[in-house]
Coordinates of C-alpha atoms in Angstrom, one line a residue:
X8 CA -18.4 8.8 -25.0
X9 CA -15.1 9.5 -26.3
X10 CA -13.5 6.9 -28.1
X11 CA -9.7 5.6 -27.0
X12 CA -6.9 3.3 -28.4
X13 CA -5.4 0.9 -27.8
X14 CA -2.5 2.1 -26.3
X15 CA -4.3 4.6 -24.1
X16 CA -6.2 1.6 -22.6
X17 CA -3.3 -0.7 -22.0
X18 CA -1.6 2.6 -20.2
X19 CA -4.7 2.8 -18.5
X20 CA -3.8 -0.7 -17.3
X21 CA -0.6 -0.7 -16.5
X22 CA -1.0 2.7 -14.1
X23 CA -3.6 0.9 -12.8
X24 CA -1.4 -2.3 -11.6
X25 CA 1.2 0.4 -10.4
X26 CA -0.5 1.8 -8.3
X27 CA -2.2 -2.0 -6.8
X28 CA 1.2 -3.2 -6.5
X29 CA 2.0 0.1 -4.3
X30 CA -0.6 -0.5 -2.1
X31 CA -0.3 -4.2 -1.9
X32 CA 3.2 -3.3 -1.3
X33 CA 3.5 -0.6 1.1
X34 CA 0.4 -1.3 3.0
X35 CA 1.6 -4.0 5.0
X36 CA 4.7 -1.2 5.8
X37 CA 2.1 0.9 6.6
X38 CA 0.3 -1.6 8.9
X39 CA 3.6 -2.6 10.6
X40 CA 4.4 1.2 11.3
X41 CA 1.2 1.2 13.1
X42 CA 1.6 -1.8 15.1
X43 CA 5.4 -1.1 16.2
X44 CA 3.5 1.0 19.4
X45 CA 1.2 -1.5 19.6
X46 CA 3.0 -5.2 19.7
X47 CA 6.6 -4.1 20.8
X48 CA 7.2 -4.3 24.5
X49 CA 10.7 -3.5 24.7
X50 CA 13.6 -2.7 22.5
X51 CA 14.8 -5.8 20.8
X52 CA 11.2 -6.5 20.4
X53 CA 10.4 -3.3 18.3
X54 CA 14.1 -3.6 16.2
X55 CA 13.1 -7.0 14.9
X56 CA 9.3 -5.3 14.2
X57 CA 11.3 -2.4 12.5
X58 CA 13.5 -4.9 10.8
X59 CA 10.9 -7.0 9.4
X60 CA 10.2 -4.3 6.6
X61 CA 13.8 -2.3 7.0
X62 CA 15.0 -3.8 3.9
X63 CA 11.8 -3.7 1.9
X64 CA 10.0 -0.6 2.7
X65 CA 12.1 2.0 0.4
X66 CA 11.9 -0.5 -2.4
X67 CA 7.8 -1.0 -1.9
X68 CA 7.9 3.3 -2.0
X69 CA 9.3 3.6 -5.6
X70 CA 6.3 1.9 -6.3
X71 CA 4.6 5.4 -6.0
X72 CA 7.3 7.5 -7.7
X73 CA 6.8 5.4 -11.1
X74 CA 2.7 5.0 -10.5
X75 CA 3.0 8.8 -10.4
X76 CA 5.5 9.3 -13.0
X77 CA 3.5 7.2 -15.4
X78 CA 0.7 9.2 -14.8
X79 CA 2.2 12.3 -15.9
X80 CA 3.8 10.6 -18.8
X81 CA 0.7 8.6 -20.0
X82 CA -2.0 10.7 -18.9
X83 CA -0.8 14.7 -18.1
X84 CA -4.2 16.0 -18.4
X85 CA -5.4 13.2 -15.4
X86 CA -1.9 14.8 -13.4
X87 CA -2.8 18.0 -13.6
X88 CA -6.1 18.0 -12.6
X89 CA -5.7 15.4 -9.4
X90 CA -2.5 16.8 -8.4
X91 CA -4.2 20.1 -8.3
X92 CA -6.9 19.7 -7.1
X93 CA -5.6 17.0 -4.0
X94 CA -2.9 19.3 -3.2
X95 CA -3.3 19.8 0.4
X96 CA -4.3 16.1 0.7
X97 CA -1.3 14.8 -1.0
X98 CA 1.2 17.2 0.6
X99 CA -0.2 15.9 3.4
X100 CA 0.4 12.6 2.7
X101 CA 4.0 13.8 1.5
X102 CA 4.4 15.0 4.8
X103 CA 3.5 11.9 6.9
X104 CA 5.6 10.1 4.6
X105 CA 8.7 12.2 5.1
X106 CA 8.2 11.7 9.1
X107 CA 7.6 8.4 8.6
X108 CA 11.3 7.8 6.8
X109 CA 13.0 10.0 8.9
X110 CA 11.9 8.2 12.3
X111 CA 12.7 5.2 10.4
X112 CA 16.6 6.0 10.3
X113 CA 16.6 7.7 13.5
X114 CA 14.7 5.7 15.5
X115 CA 17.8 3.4 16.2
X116 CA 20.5 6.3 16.4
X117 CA 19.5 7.7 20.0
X118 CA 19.7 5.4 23.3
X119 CA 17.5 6.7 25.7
X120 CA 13.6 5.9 25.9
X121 CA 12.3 9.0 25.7
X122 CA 14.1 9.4 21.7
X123 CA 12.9 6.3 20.8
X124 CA 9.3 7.1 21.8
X125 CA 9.6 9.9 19.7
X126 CA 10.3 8.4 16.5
X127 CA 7.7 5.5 17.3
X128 CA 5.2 8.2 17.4
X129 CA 6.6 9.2 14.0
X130 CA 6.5 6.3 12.2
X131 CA 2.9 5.3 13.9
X132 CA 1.2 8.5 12.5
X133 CA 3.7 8.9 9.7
X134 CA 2.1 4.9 8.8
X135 CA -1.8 6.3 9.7
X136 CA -2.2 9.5 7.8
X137 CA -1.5 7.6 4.1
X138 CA -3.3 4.8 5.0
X139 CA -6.2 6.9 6.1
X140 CA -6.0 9.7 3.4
X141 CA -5.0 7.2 0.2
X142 CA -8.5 5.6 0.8
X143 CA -10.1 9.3 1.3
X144 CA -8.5 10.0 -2.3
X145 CA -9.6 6.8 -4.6
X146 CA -13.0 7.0 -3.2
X147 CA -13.3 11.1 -4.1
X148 CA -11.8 10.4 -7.5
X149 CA -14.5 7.6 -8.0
X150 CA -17.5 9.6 -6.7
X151 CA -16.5 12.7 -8.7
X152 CA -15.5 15.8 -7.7
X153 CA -16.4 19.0 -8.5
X154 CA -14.4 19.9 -12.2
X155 CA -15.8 22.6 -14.8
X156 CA -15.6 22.9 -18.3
X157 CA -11.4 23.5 -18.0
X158 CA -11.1 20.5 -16.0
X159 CA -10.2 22.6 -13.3
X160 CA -11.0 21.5 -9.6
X161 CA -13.6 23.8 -8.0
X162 CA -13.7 22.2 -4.5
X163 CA -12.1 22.7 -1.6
X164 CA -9.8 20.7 0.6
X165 CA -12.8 19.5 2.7
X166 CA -14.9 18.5 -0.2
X167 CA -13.1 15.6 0.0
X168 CA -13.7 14.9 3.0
X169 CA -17.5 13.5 2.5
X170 CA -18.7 10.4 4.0
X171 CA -18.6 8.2 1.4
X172 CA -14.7 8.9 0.9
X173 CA -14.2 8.5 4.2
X174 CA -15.4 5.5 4.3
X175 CA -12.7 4.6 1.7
X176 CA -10.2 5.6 3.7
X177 CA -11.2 3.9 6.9
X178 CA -11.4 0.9 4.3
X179 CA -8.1 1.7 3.0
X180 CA -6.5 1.7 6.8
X181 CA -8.0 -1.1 8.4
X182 CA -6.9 -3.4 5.2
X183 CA -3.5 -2.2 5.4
X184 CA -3.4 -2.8 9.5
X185 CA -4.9 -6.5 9.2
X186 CA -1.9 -6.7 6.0
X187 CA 0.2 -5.6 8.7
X188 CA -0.1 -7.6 11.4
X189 CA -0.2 -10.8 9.3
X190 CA 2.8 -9.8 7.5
X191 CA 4.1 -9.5 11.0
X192 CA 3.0 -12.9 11.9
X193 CA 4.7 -14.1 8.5
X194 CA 7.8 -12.9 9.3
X195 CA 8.5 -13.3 13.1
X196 CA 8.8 -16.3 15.9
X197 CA 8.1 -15.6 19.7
X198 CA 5.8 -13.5 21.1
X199 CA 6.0 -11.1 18.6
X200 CA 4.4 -13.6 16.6
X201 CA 1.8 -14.3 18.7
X202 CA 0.5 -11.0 19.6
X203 CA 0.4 -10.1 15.3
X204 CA -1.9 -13.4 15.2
X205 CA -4.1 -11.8 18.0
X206 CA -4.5 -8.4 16.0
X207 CA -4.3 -10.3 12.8
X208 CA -7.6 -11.8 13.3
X209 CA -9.6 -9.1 14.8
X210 CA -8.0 -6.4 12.5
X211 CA -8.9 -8.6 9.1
X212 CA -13.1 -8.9 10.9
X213 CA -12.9 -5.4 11.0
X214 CA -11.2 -5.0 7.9
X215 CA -13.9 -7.5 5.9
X216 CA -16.8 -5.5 7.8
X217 CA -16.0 -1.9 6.8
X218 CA -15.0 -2.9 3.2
X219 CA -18.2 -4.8 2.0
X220 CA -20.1 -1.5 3.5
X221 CA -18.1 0.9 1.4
X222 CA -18.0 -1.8 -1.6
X223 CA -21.5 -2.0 -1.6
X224 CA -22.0 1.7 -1.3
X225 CA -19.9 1.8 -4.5
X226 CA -21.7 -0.8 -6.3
X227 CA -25.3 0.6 -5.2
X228 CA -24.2 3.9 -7.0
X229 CA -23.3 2.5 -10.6
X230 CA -25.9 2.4 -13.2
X231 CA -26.2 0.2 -14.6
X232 CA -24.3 -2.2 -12.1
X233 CA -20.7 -3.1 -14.0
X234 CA -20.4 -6.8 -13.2
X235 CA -16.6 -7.4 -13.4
X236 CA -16.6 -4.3 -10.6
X237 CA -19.2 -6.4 -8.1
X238 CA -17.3 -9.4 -9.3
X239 CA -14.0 -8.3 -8.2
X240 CA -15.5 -6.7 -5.0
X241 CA -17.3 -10.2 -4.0
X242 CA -13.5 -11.3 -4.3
X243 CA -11.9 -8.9 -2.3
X244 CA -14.2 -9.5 0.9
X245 CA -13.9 -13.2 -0.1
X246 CA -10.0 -12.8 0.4
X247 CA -10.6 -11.2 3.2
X248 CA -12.5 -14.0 4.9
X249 CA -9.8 -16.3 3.1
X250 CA -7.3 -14.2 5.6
X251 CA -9.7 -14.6 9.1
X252 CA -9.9 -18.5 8.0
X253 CA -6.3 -18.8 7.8
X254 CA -5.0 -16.4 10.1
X255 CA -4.0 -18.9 12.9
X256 CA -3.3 -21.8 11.3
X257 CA -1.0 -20.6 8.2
X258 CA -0.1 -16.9 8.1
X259 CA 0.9 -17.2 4.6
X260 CA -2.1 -17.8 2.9
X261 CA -3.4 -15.5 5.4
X262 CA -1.4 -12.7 4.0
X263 CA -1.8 -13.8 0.3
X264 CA -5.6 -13.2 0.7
X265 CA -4.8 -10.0 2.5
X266 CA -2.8 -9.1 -0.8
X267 CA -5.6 -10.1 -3.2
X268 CA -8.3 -8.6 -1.1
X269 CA -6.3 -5.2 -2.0
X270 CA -5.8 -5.9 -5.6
X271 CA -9.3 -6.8 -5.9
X272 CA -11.1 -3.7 -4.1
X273 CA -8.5 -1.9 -6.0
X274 CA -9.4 -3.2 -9.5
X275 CA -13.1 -2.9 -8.7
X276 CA -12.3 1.0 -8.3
X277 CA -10.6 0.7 -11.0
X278 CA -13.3 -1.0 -13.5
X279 CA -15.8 1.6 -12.0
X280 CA -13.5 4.2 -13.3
X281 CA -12.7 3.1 -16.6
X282 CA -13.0 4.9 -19.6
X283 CA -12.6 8.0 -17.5
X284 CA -9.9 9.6 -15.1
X285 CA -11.3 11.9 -13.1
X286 CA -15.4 12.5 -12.7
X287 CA -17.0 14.8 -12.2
X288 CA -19.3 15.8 -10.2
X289 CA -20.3 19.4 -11.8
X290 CA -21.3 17.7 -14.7
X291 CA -20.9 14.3 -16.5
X292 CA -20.0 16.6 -19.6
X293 CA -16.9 17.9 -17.9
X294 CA -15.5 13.8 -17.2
X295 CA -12.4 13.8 -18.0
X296 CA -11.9 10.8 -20.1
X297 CA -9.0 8.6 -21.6
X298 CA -8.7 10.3 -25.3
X299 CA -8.9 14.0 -23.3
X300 CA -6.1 12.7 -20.9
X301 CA -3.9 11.3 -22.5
X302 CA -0.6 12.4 -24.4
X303 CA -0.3 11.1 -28.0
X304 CA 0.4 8.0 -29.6
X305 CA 3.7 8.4 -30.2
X306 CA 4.5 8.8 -26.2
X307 CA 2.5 6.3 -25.5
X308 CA 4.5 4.2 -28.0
X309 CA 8.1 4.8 -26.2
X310 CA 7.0 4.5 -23.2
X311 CA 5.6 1.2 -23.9
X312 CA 9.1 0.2 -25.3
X313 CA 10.8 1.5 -22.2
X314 CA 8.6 -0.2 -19.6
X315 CA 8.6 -3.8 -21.7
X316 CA 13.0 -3.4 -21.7
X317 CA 12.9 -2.1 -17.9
X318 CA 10.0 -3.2 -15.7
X319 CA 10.9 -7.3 -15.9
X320 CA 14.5 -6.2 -14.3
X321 CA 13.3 -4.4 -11.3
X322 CA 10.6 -7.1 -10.9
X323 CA 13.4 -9.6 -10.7
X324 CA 15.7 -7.4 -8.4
X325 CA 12.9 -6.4 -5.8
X326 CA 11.9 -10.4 -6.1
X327 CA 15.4 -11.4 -5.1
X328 CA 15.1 -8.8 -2.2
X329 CA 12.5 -10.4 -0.9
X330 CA 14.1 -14.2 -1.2
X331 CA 17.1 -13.0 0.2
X332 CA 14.8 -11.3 3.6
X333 CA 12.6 -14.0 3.8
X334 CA 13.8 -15.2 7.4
X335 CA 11.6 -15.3 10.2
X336 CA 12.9 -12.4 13.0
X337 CA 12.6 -12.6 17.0
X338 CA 13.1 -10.2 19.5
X339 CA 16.4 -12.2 20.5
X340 CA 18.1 -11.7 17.3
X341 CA 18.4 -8.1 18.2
X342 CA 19.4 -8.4 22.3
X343 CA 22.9 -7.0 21.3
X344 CA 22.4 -4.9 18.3
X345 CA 21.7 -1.2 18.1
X346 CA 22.5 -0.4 14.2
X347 CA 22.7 -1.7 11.2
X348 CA 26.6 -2.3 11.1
X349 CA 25.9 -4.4 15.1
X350 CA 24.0 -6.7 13.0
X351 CA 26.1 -6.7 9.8
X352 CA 29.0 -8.0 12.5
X353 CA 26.2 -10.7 13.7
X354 CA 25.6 -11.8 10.5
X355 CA 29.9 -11.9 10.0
X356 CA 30.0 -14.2 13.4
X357 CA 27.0 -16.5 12.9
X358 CA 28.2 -17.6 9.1
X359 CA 32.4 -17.6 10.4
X360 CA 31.2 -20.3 12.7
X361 CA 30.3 -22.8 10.2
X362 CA 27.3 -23.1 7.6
X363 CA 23.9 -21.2 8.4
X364 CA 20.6 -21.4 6.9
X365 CA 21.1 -18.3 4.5
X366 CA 20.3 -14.9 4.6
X367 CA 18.5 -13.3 7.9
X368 CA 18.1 -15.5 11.3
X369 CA 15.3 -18.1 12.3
X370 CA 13.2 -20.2 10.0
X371 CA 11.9 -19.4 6.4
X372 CA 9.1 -17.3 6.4
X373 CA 7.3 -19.2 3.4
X374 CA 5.2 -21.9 5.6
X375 CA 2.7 -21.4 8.7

């Protein structure tokens, strides 16, 4: 085994939180995009779905522009090869992505049915395909795939599409659609409300079912078995069940198990991984590992300056984006408005006739 530094560990680390935090993140937008079809009835209805996540959901996306752009930085070799060889896979993704933010802004700028149904169907599968294929990836990259001697994918497209992997991503997808529906549940009042709570609970069974199959699957694999991997896995179905306990009696620790059944299935992946980035499965010769990945000390050195003077700012600011969106939504907020600047005016109205309860309408999102 190769050996590594320090600072190629702790880079290994921190791209390893970036990209937990992006699924933690941007799952429950991916969830919600799914479930606009689903739990909206009528207009209003799907604008206060749409608006639960319309001031969050670019934010929780830059989440994968620096997990990315750290990987290049930190580890080019690790870039190169996945970025390469997952090219169709990711451009697909890209692809759903790009539908998905488009039908976002356009969803709202047409007035008949049949434009809205359009965009709905863009944001559902635009929602579906990376929470589908992100699973399909993680798994493929922790199974190995086949890399020679140049750490050159050999494969194919559909070599990573395998059962085990697709397992992953059916994991993957029903965590972020139980994440979904309980961030809906968090953040809304009315019917709305009620309906996420429905889905919520059979979504997260589902979710806990197919995740301690593929878990286990993962664990059965390793030899010998890594324990902080089975230990964080134990954890992640254990938040999961944490979220089915909770679900209809206080969403938010509900969604805070959903969030750390992510981060733990995540971080067992992760563990499993560790001291290599890519495997593979030609030959355990041709793993790509840590030292062979990584760019040199001195890289590794500014970046760590630059992400110590940086990251704690945009932490704060997408913090405070949060706080100041933490209002509880309802269909009835949204009877009148049909863009952004309709509600901006609202907003104008409701605090020029006399003190309001802050940011956003209804109650605070923070209790049950």
């Amino acid at each position: 085994m190769d050996e590594y530094t320090t600072l190629q560990v702790i880079w290994f680390i921190l791209i390893s939180v970036l990209w937990i935090g992006y699924f933690v993140l941007e799952g429950f937008d991916f969830g919600v995009g799914i479930l606009m079809k689903l739990i909206g009835r009528n207009e209003p209805e799907k604008r206060a779905i749409l608006h639960s996540i319309g001031p969050v959901w670019d934010g929780n996306e830059v989440w994968l522009l620096v997990a990315g752009g750290a990987t290049f930085a930190a580890f080019p070799e690790w870039y190169a090869t996945l970025f390469s060889g997952f090219y169709i896979a990711l451009l697909v993704i890209l692809v759903a992505l790009i539908v998905r933010n488009v039908a976002f802004e356009f969803w709202g700028k047409g007035s008949t049915e049949a434009w809205r149904n359009r965009w709905e169907w863009g944001i559902a599968i635009g929602s579906l395909v990376p929470a589908l294929l992100w699973g399909v990836a993680w798994a493929n990259i922790i199974a190995g795939v086949p890399i020679d001697a140049e750490a050159e994918y050999t494969g194919t497209f559909f070599t990573l599409l395998n059962p085990y992997a697709l397992l992953g991503g059916l994991a993957t997808l029903s965590i972020f659609f139980a994440h979904g529906a309980l961030f809906l549940e968090l953040r809304t009042e009315g019917e709305i409300r009620e309906r996420a709570r429905s889905v919520a609970v059979r979504a997260t069974i589902a979710a806990a079912a197919i995740s301690a199959v593929f878990l286990a699957w993962t664990l059965a694999e390793q030899s010998p078995l890594d324990v902080g991997s089975a230990i964080c896995a134990v954890l992640a179905v254990i938040g999961l069940l944490a979220a089915i306990f909770y679900a209809r009696q206080s969403p938010g620790r509900a969604f805070g198990g959903t969030c750390a059944a992510i981060a733990f299935f995540f971080i067992a992946l992760f563990i499993d991984l560790f001291p290599n980035t890519m495997v593979s499965s030609t030959s355990p010769d041709f793993d790509m590992t840590l030292n062979f990945s990584s760019s040199s000390d001195y890289t590794l050195t500014v970046m760590t300056v630059v992400a110590v003077l940086l990251v704690p700012v945009v932490l704060l600011y997408q913090g405070w984006t949060y706080w100041v969106f933490r209002r509880r939504l309802s269909a009835e907020d949204f009877g009148d408005v049909r863009t952004p600047l309709d509600l901006l005016d609202q907003r104008k109205k409701e605090v020029g006739d006399g003190p309001g309860p802050g940011p956003g309408t209804g109650r605070e999102s923070s209790g049950p």
